Amino acid sequence: ADRVSGARGAQICLSRYSVSMLSNARHQRDLPAVGAHSPIYLHVDTAHMGLGGDVSWQPKLHEQYRVRAENWHFALELSVE
């Protein structure tokens, strides 16, 4: 089986849906129908930040779980064998 190598913490996902399509859909039924000729989107995520804090009435992340606003640099090389 083919495997991703050298990602070093990055998460890579292939999807028939763009980030915009997923963001605008409130439910799965809101996504457009896809088929074999639909485009394939490559999503590369290098950092994730949590959704909230310890309790629902204070949704503040602990300092150690926050993603800092800074420039991110990474390289991606794709090859087909």
PDB file of N, CA and C in Angstrom:
ATOM      1  N   ALA A   1       0.843  -1.193   0.000  1.00  0.00           N
ATOM      2  CA  ALA A   1       0.000   0.000   0.000  1.00  0.00           C
ATOM      3  C   ALA A   1       0.883   1.249   0.000  1.00  0.00           C
ATOM      4  N   ASP A   2       0.412   2.297  -0.653  1.00  0.00           N
ATOM      5  CA  ASP A   2       1.146   3.557  -0.675  1.00  0.00           C
ATOM      6  C   ASP A   2       0.953   4.283   0.648  1.00  0.00           C
ATOM      7  N   ARG A   3       2.003   4.920   1.092  1.00  0.00           N
ATOM      8  CA  ARG A   3       1.944   5.650   2.351  1.00  0.00           C
ATOM      9  C   ARG A   3       2.593   7.013   2.190  1.00  0.00           C
ATOM     10  N   VAL A   4       2.131   7.960   2.990  1.00  0.00           N
ATOM     11  CA  VAL A   4       2.754   9.287   3.024  1.00  0.00           C
ATOM     12  C   VAL A   4       4.021   9.171   3.850  1.00  0.00           C
ATOM     13  N   SER A   5       5.127   9.694   3.352  1.00  0.00           N
ATOM     14  CA  SER A   5       6.373   9.655   4.111  1.00  0.00           C
ATOM     15  C   SER A   5       6.906  11.062   4.319  1.00  0.00           C
ATOM     16  N   GLY A   6       7.547  11.273   5.433  1.00  0.00           N
ATOM     17  CA  GLY A   6       8.184  12.565   5.700  1.00  0.00           C
ATOM     18  C   GLY A   6       7.227  13.690   6.020  1.00  0.00           C
ATOM     19  N   ALA A   7       6.005  13.399   6.457  1.00  0.00           N
ATOM     20  CA  ALA A   7       5.035  14.452   6.733  1.00  0.00           C
ATOM     21  C   ALA A   7       5.378  15.228   8.004  1.00  0.00           C
ATOM     22  N   ARG A   8       6.063  14.614   8.942  1.00  0.00           N
ATOM     23  CA  ARG A   8       6.484  15.250  10.190  1.00  0.00           C
ATOM     24  C   ARG A   8       5.400  16.102  10.832  1.00  0.00           C
ATOM     25  N   GLY A   9       4.302  15.511  11.197  1.00  0.00           N
ATOM     26  CA  GLY A   9       3.256  16.216  11.913  1.00  0.00           C
ATOM     27  C   GLY A   9       2.133  16.750  11.045  1.00  0.00           C
ATOM     28  N   ALA A  10       2.332  16.846   9.761  1.00  0.00           N
ATOM     29  CA  ALA A  10       1.275  17.347   8.885  1.00  0.00           C
ATOM     30  C   ALA A  10       0.234  16.253   8.668  1.00  0.00           C
ATOM     31  N   GLN A  11      -0.990  16.664   8.523  1.00  0.00           N
ATOM     32  CA  GLN A  11      -2.062  15.739   8.182  1.00  0.00           C
ATOM     33  C   GLN A  11      -2.463  16.012   6.741  1.00  0.00           C
ATOM     34  N   ILE A  12      -2.529  14.968   5.945  1.00  0.00           N
ATOM     35  CA  ILE A  12      -2.838  15.099   4.528  1.00  0.00           C
ATOM     36  C   ILE A  12      -4.109  14.324   4.235  1.00  0.00           C
ATOM     37  N   CYS A  13      -5.019  14.952   3.492  1.00  0.00           N
ATOM     38  CA  CYS A  13      -6.307  14.342   3.195  1.00  0.00           C
ATOM     39  C   CYS A  13      -6.698  14.663   1.751  1.00  0.00           C
ATOM     40  N   LEU A  14      -7.222  13.690   1.041  1.00  0.00           N
ATOM     41  CA  LEU A  14      -7.803  13.900  -0.283  1.00  0.00           C
ATOM     42  C   LEU A  14      -9.309  13.862  -0.149  1.00  0.00           C
ATOM     43  N   SER A  15      -9.992  14.789  -0.806  1.00  0.00           N
ATOM     44  CA  SER A  15     -11.444  14.870  -0.679  1.00  0.00           C
ATOM     45  C   SER A  15     -12.067  15.334  -1.991  1.00  0.00           C
ATOM     46  N   ARG A  16     -13.289  14.972  -2.215  1.00  0.00           N
ATOM     47  CA  ARG A  16     -14.040  15.480  -3.370  1.00  0.00           C
ATOM     48  C   ARG A  16     -14.692  16.824  -3.045  1.00  0.00           C
ATOM     49  N   TYR A  17     -14.515  17.297  -1.817  1.00  0.00           N
ATOM     50  CA  TYR A  17     -15.110  18.559  -1.378  1.00  0.00           C
ATOM     51  C   TYR A  17     -14.027  19.573  -1.043  1.00  0.00           C
ATOM     52  N   SER A  18     -14.233  20.826  -1.458  1.00  0.00           N
ATOM     53  CA  SER A  18     -13.295  21.902  -1.125  1.00  0.00           C
ATOM     54  C   SER A  18     -13.555  22.366   0.307  1.00  0.00           C
ATOM     55  N   VAL A  19     -12.628  23.132   0.859  1.00  0.00           N
ATOM     56  CA  VAL A  19     -12.805  23.694   2.194  1.00  0.00           C
ATOM     57  C   VAL A  19     -14.051  24.586   2.209  1.00  0.00           C
ATOM     58  N   SER A  20     -14.259  25.350   1.153  1.00  0.00           N
ATOM     59  CA  SER A  20     -15.425  26.225   1.056  1.00  0.00           C
ATOM     60  C   SER A  20     -16.728  25.428   1.090  1.00  0.00           C
ATOM     61  N   MET A  21     -16.776  24.333   0.329  1.00  0.00           N
ATOM     62  CA  MET A  21     -17.983  23.487   0.326  1.00  0.00           C
ATOM     63  C   MET A  21     -18.270  22.950   1.723  1.00  0.00           C
ATOM     64  N   LEU A  22     -17.240  22.473   2.398  1.00  0.00           N
ATOM     65  CA  LEU A  22     -17.420  21.917   3.734  1.00  0.00           C
ATOM     66  C   LEU A  22     -17.814  22.988   4.742  1.00  0.00           C
ATOM     67  N   SER A  23     -17.235  24.179   4.620  1.00  0.00           N
ATOM     68  CA  SER A  23     -17.553  25.267   5.546  1.00  0.00           C
ATOM     69  C   SER A  23     -18.973  25.772   5.380  1.00  0.00           C
ATOM     70  N   ASN A  24     -19.471  25.772   4.156  1.00  0.00           N
ATOM     71  CA  ASN A  24     -20.812  26.296   3.887  1.00  0.00           C
ATOM     72  C   ASN A  24     -21.936  25.299   4.139  1.00  0.00           C
ATOM     73  N   ALA A  25     -21.601  24.037   4.298  1.00  0.00           N
ATOM     74  CA  ALA A  25     -22.622  23.012   4.516  1.00  0.00           C
ATOM     75  C   ALA A  25     -22.902  22.864   6.012  1.00  0.00           C
ATOM     76  N   ARG A  26     -24.166  22.960   6.374  1.00  0.00           N
ATOM     77  CA  ARG A  26     -24.536  22.749   7.776  1.00  0.00           C
ATOM     78  C   ARG A  26     -24.764  21.276   8.069  1.00  0.00           C
ATOM     79  N   HIS A  27     -25.138  20.518   7.038  1.00  0.00           N
ATOM     80  CA  HIS A  27     -25.406  19.087   7.153  1.00  0.00           C
ATOM     81  C   HIS A  27     -24.815  18.392   5.929  1.00  0.00           C
ATOM     82  N   GLN A  28     -24.618  17.112   6.027  1.00  0.00           N
ATOM     83  CA  GLN A  28     -24.063  16.351   4.906  1.00  0.00           C
ATOM     84  C   GLN A  28     -24.947  16.471   3.669  1.00  0.00           C
ATOM     85  N   ARG A  29     -26.243  16.559   3.871  1.00  0.00           N
ATOM     86  CA  ARG A  29     -27.160  16.674   2.729  1.00  0.00           C
ATOM     87  C   ARG A  29     -26.998  18.000   1.973  1.00  0.00           C
ATOM     88  N   ASP A  30     -26.312  18.978   2.580  1.00  0.00           N
ATOM     89  CA  ASP A  30     -26.069  20.268   1.932  1.00  0.00           C
ATOM     90  C   ASP A  30     -24.878  20.232   0.975  1.00  0.00           C
ATOM     91  N   LEU A  31     -24.115  19.144   0.991  1.00  0.00           N
ATOM     92  CA  LEU A  31     -22.966  19.024   0.093  1.00  0.00           C
ATOM     93  C   LEU A  31     -23.427  18.601  -1.298  1.00  0.00           C
ATOM     94  N   PRO A  32     -22.766  19.075  -2.344  1.00  0.00           N
ATOM     95  CA  PRO A  32     -23.162  18.702  -3.703  1.00  0.00           C
ATOM     96  C   PRO A  32     -22.848  17.227  -3.981  1.00  0.00           C
ATOM     97  N   ALA A  33     -23.582  16.664  -4.919  1.00  0.00           N
ATOM     98  CA  ALA A  33     -23.310  15.289  -5.352  1.00  0.00           C
ATOM     99  C   ALA A  33     -21.962  15.269  -6.077  1.00  0.00           C
ATOM    100  N   VAL A  34     -21.186  14.214  -5.844  1.00  0.00           N
ATOM    101  CA  VAL A  34     -19.893  14.080  -6.500  1.00  0.00           C
ATOM    102  C   VAL A  34     -19.839  12.757  -7.243  1.00  0.00           C
ATOM    103  N   GLY A  35     -18.967  12.701  -8.239  1.00  0.00           N
ATOM    104  CA  GLY A  35     -18.809  11.482  -9.025  1.00  0.00           C
ATOM    105  C   GLY A  35     -17.359  11.277  -9.395  1.00  0.00           C
ATOM    106  N   ALA A  36     -17.125  10.311 -10.244  1.00  0.00           N
ATOM    107  CA  ALA A  36     -15.765   9.947 -10.647  1.00  0.00           C
ATOM    108  C   ALA A  36     -15.030  11.093 -11.340  1.00  0.00           C
ATOM    109  N   HIS A  37     -15.752  12.028 -11.946  1.00  0.00           N
ATOM    110  CA  HIS A  37     -15.107  13.127 -12.672  1.00  0.00           C
ATOM    111  C   HIS A  37     -15.073  14.423 -11.862  1.00  0.00           C
ATOM    112  N   SER A  38     -15.508  14.368 -10.605  1.00  0.00           N
ATOM    113  CA  SER A  38     -15.430  15.552  -9.742  1.00  0.00           C
ATOM    114  C   SER A  38     -13.971  15.808  -9.382  1.00  0.00           C
ATOM    115  N   PRO A  39     -13.603  17.069  -9.169  1.00  0.00           N
ATOM    116  CA  PRO A  39     -12.212  17.357  -8.808  1.00  0.00           C
ATOM    117  C   PRO A  39     -11.846  16.716  -7.472  1.00  0.00           C
ATOM    118  N   ILE A  40     -10.559  16.472  -7.293  1.00  0.00           N
ATOM    119  CA  ILE A  40     -10.045  15.962  -6.024  1.00  0.00           C
ATOM    120  C   ILE A  40      -9.218  17.068  -5.395  1.00  0.00           C
ATOM    121  N   TYR A  41      -9.519  17.400  -4.144  1.00  0.00           N
ATOM    122  CA  TYR A  41      -8.828  18.460  -3.425  1.00  0.00           C
ATOM    123  C   TYR A  41      -7.830  17.833  -2.452  1.00  0.00           C
ATOM    124  N   LEU A  42      -6.624  18.368  -2.436  1.00  0.00           N
ATOM    125  CA  LEU A  42      -5.595  17.941  -1.501  1.00  0.00           C
ATOM    126  C   LEU A  42      -5.575  18.937  -0.351  1.00  0.00           C
ATOM    127  N   HIS A  43      -5.829  18.456   0.852  1.00  0.00           N
ATOM    128  CA  HIS A  43      -5.824  19.301   2.048  1.00  0.00           C
ATOM    129  C   HIS A  43      -4.590  18.945   2.874  1.00  0.00           C
ATOM    130  N   VAL A  44      -3.782  19.939   3.213  1.00  0.00           N
ATOM    131  CA  VAL A  44      -2.611  19.744   4.057  1.00  0.00           C
ATOM    132  C   VAL A  44      -2.782  20.634   5.284  1.00  0.00           C
ATOM    133  N   ASP A  45      -2.862  20.014   6.445  1.00  0.00           N
ATOM    134  CA  ASP A  45      -3.008  20.738   7.705  1.00  0.00           C
ATOM    135  C   ASP A  45      -1.732  20.574   8.510  1.00  0.00           C
ATOM    136  N   THR A  46      -1.170  21.678   8.967  1.00  0.00           N
ATOM    137  CA  THR A  46       0.058  21.600   9.741  1.00  0.00           C
ATOM    138  C   THR A  46      -0.164  21.848  11.221  1.00  0.00           C
ATOM    139  N   ALA A  47      -1.287  22.432  11.588  1.00  0.00           N
ATOM    140  CA  ALA A  47      -1.556  22.701  13.004  1.00  0.00           C
ATOM    141  C   ALA A  47      -3.066  22.756  13.225  1.00  0.00           C
ATOM    142  N   HIS A  48      -3.472  22.272  14.379  1.00  0.00           N
ATOM    143  CA  HIS A  48      -4.884  22.319  14.761  1.00  0.00           C
ATOM    144  C   HIS A  48      -5.001  22.913  16.152  1.00  0.00           C
ATOM    145  N   MET A  49      -6.041  23.716  16.342  1.00  0.00           N
ATOM    146  CA  MET A  49      -6.292  24.297  17.646  1.00  0.00           C
ATOM    147  C   MET A  49      -7.655  23.809  18.109  1.00  0.00           C
ATOM    148  N   GLY A  50      -7.801  23.556  19.383  1.00  0.00           N
ATOM    149  CA  GLY A  50      -9.051  23.059  19.939  1.00  0.00           C
ATOM    150  C   GLY A  50     -10.211  24.014  19.768  1.00  0.00           C
ATOM    151  N   LEU A  51     -11.404  23.525  20.089  1.00  0.00           N
ATOM    152  CA  LEU A  51     -12.617  24.310  19.906  1.00  0.00           C
ATOM    153  C   LEU A  51     -13.014  25.122  21.117  1.00  0.00           C
ATOM    154  N   GLY A  52     -12.561  24.780  22.279  1.00  0.00           N
ATOM    155  CA  GLY A  52     -12.997  25.505  23.466  1.00  0.00           C
ATOM    156  C   GLY A  52     -12.179  25.156  24.682  1.00  0.00           C
ATOM    157  N   GLY A  53     -12.655  25.613  25.819  1.00  0.00           N
ATOM    158  CA  GLY A  53     -11.941  25.395  27.067  1.00  0.00           C
ATOM    159  C   GLY A  53     -12.447  24.180  27.823  1.00  0.00           C
ATOM    160  N   ASP A  54     -12.271  24.224  29.130  1.00  0.00           N
ATOM    161  CA  ASP A  54     -12.660  23.107  29.985  1.00  0.00           C
ATOM    162  C   ASP A  54     -14.165  23.037  30.220  1.00  0.00           C
ATOM    163  N   VAL A  55     -14.815  24.175  30.187  1.00  0.00           N
ATOM    164  CA  VAL A  55     -16.252  24.241  30.465  1.00  0.00           C
ATOM    165  C   VAL A  55     -16.934  25.088  29.396  1.00  0.00           C
ATOM    166  N   SER A  56     -18.202  24.832  29.146  1.00  0.00           N
ATOM    167  CA  SER A  56     -18.908  25.524  28.061  1.00  0.00           C
ATOM    168  C   SER A  56     -19.108  27.009  28.325  1.00  0.00           C
ATOM    169  N   TRP A  57     -19.154  27.431  29.557  1.00  0.00           N
ATOM    170  CA  TRP A  57     -19.400  28.836  29.841  1.00  0.00           C
ATOM    171  C   TRP A  57     -18.128  29.673  29.808  1.00  0.00           C
ATOM    172  N   GLN A  58     -16.976  29.057  29.595  1.00  0.00           N
ATOM    173  CA  GLN A  58     -15.720  29.791  29.459  1.00  0.00           C
ATOM    174  C   GLN A  58     -14.882  29.135  28.361  1.00  0.00           C
ATOM    175  N   PRO A  59     -15.262  29.383  27.087  1.00  0.00           N
ATOM    176  CA  PRO A  59     -14.579  28.706  25.977  1.00  0.00           C
ATOM    177  C   PRO A  59     -13.220  29.316  25.640  1.00  0.00           C
ATOM    178  N   LYS A  60     -12.295  29.273  26.590  1.00  0.00           N
ATOM    179  CA  LYS A  60     -10.962  29.819  26.374  1.00  0.00           C
ATOM    180  C   LYS A  60      -9.953  28.672  26.443  1.00  0.00           C
ATOM    181  N   LEU A  61      -9.136  28.576  25.405  1.00  0.00           N
ATOM    182  CA  LEU A  61      -8.125  27.524  25.367  1.00  0.00           C
ATOM    183  C   LEU A  61      -6.973  27.824  26.316  1.00  0.00           C
ATOM    184  N   HIS A  62      -6.430  26.770  26.898  1.00  0.00           N
ATOM    185  CA  HIS A  62      -5.228  26.925  27.704  1.00  0.00           C
ATOM    186  C   HIS A  62      -4.076  27.355  26.795  1.00  0.00           C
ATOM    187  N   GLU A  63      -3.178  28.122  27.335  1.00  0.00           N
ATOM    188  CA  GLU A  63      -2.055  28.696  26.576  1.00  0.00           C
ATOM    189  C   GLU A  63      -1.292  27.638  25.779  1.00  0.00           C
ATOM    190  N   GLN A  64      -1.025  26.493  26.376  1.00  0.00           N
ATOM    191  CA  GLN A  64      -0.212  25.480  25.705  1.00  0.00           C
ATOM    192  C   GLN A  64      -0.918  24.825  24.516  1.00  0.00           C
ATOM    193  N   TYR A  65      -2.233  25.027  24.353  1.00  0.00           N
ATOM    194  CA  TYR A  65      -2.965  24.418  23.244  1.00  0.00           C
ATOM    195  C   TYR A  65      -3.296  25.414  22.134  1.00  0.00           C
ATOM    196  N   ARG A  66      -2.834  26.632  22.241  1.00  0.00           N
ATOM    197  CA  ARG A  66      -3.125  27.650  21.232  1.00  0.00           C
ATOM    198  C   ARG A  66      -2.117  27.591  20.090  1.00  0.00           C
ATOM    199  N   VAL A  67      -2.598  27.853  18.881  1.00  0.00           N
ATOM    200  CA  VAL A  67      -1.724  27.946  17.715  1.00  0.00           C
ATOM    201  C   VAL A  67      -1.371  29.417  17.545  1.00  0.00           C
ATOM    202  N   ARG A  68      -0.099  29.703  17.510  1.00  0.00           N
ATOM    203  CA  ARG A  68       0.372  31.088  17.402  1.00  0.00           C
ATOM    204  C   ARG A  68       0.196  31.618  15.977  1.00  0.00           C
ATOM    205  N   ALA A  69      -0.151  32.886  15.875  1.00  0.00           N
ATOM    206  CA  ALA A  69      -0.253  33.551  14.568  1.00  0.00           C
ATOM    207  C   ALA A  69       1.154  33.916  14.121  1.00  0.00           C
ATOM    208  N   GLU A  70       1.696  33.130  13.231  1.00  0.00           N
ATOM    209  CA  GLU A  70       3.026  33.376  12.704  1.00  0.00           C
ATOM    210  C   GLU A  70       3.106  32.794  11.301  1.00  0.00           C
ATOM    211  N   ASN A  71       4.170  33.097  10.610  1.00  0.00           N
ATOM    212  CA  ASN A  71       4.359  32.535   9.270  1.00  0.00           C
ATOM    213  C   ASN A  71       4.731  31.070   9.369  1.00  0.00           C
ATOM    214  N   TRP A  72       4.110  30.267   8.512  1.00  0.00           N
ATOM    215  CA  TRP A  72       4.407  28.845   8.464  1.00  0.00           C
ATOM    216  C   TRP A  72       5.040  28.550   7.116  1.00  0.00           C
ATOM    217  N   HIS A  73       6.088  27.759   7.104  1.00  0.00           N
ATOM    218  CA  HIS A  73       6.761  27.391   5.870  1.00  0.00           C
ATOM    219  C   HIS A  73       6.866  25.878   5.820  1.00  0.00           C
ATOM    220  N   PHE A  74       6.486  25.305   4.704  1.00  0.00           N
ATOM    221  CA  PHE A  74       6.662  23.877   4.519  1.00  0.00           C
ATOM    222  C   PHE A  74       6.793  23.588   3.035  1.00  0.00           C
ATOM    223  N   ALA A  75       7.325  22.442   2.739  1.00  0.00           N
ATOM    224  CA  ALA A  75       7.503  22.037   1.345  1.00  0.00           C
ATOM    225  C   ALA A  75       6.747  20.736   1.138  1.00  0.00           C
ATOM    226  N   LEU A  76       6.232  20.569  -0.071  1.00  0.00           N
ATOM    227  CA  LEU A  76       5.469  19.382  -0.405  1.00  0.00           C
ATOM    228  C   LEU A  76       5.947  18.891  -1.770  1.00  0.00           C
ATOM    229  N   GLU A  77       6.315  17.659  -1.831  1.00  0.00           N
ATOM    230  CA  GLU A  77       6.730  17.065  -3.096  1.00  0.00           C
ATOM    231  C   GLU A  77       5.824  15.872  -3.399  1.00  0.00           C
ATOM    232  N   LEU A  78       5.201  15.882  -4.555  1.00  0.00           N
ATOM    233  CA  LEU A  78       4.326  14.793  -4.968  1.00  0.00           C
ATOM    234  C   LEU A  78       4.974  14.037  -6.104  1.00  0.00           C
ATOM    235  N   SER A  79       4.882  12.724  -6.044  1.00  0.00           N
ATOM    236  CA  SER A  79       5.378  11.919  -7.158  1.00  0.00           C
ATOM    237  C   SER A  79       4.428  10.757  -7.385  1.00  0.00           C
ATOM    238  N   VAL A  80       4.287  10.383  -8.630  1.00  0.00           N
ATOM    239  CA  VAL A  80       3.420   9.264  -9.009  1.00  0.00           C
ATOM    240  C   VAL A  80       4.323   8.166  -9.561  1.00  0.00           C
ATOM    241  N   GLU A  81       4.163   6.988  -9.008  1.00  0.00           N
ATOM    242  CA  GLU A  81       5.009   5.863  -9.449  1.00  0.00           C
ATOM    243  C   GLU A  81       4.172   4.808 -10.125  1.00  0.00           C
TER     244      GLU A  81
END
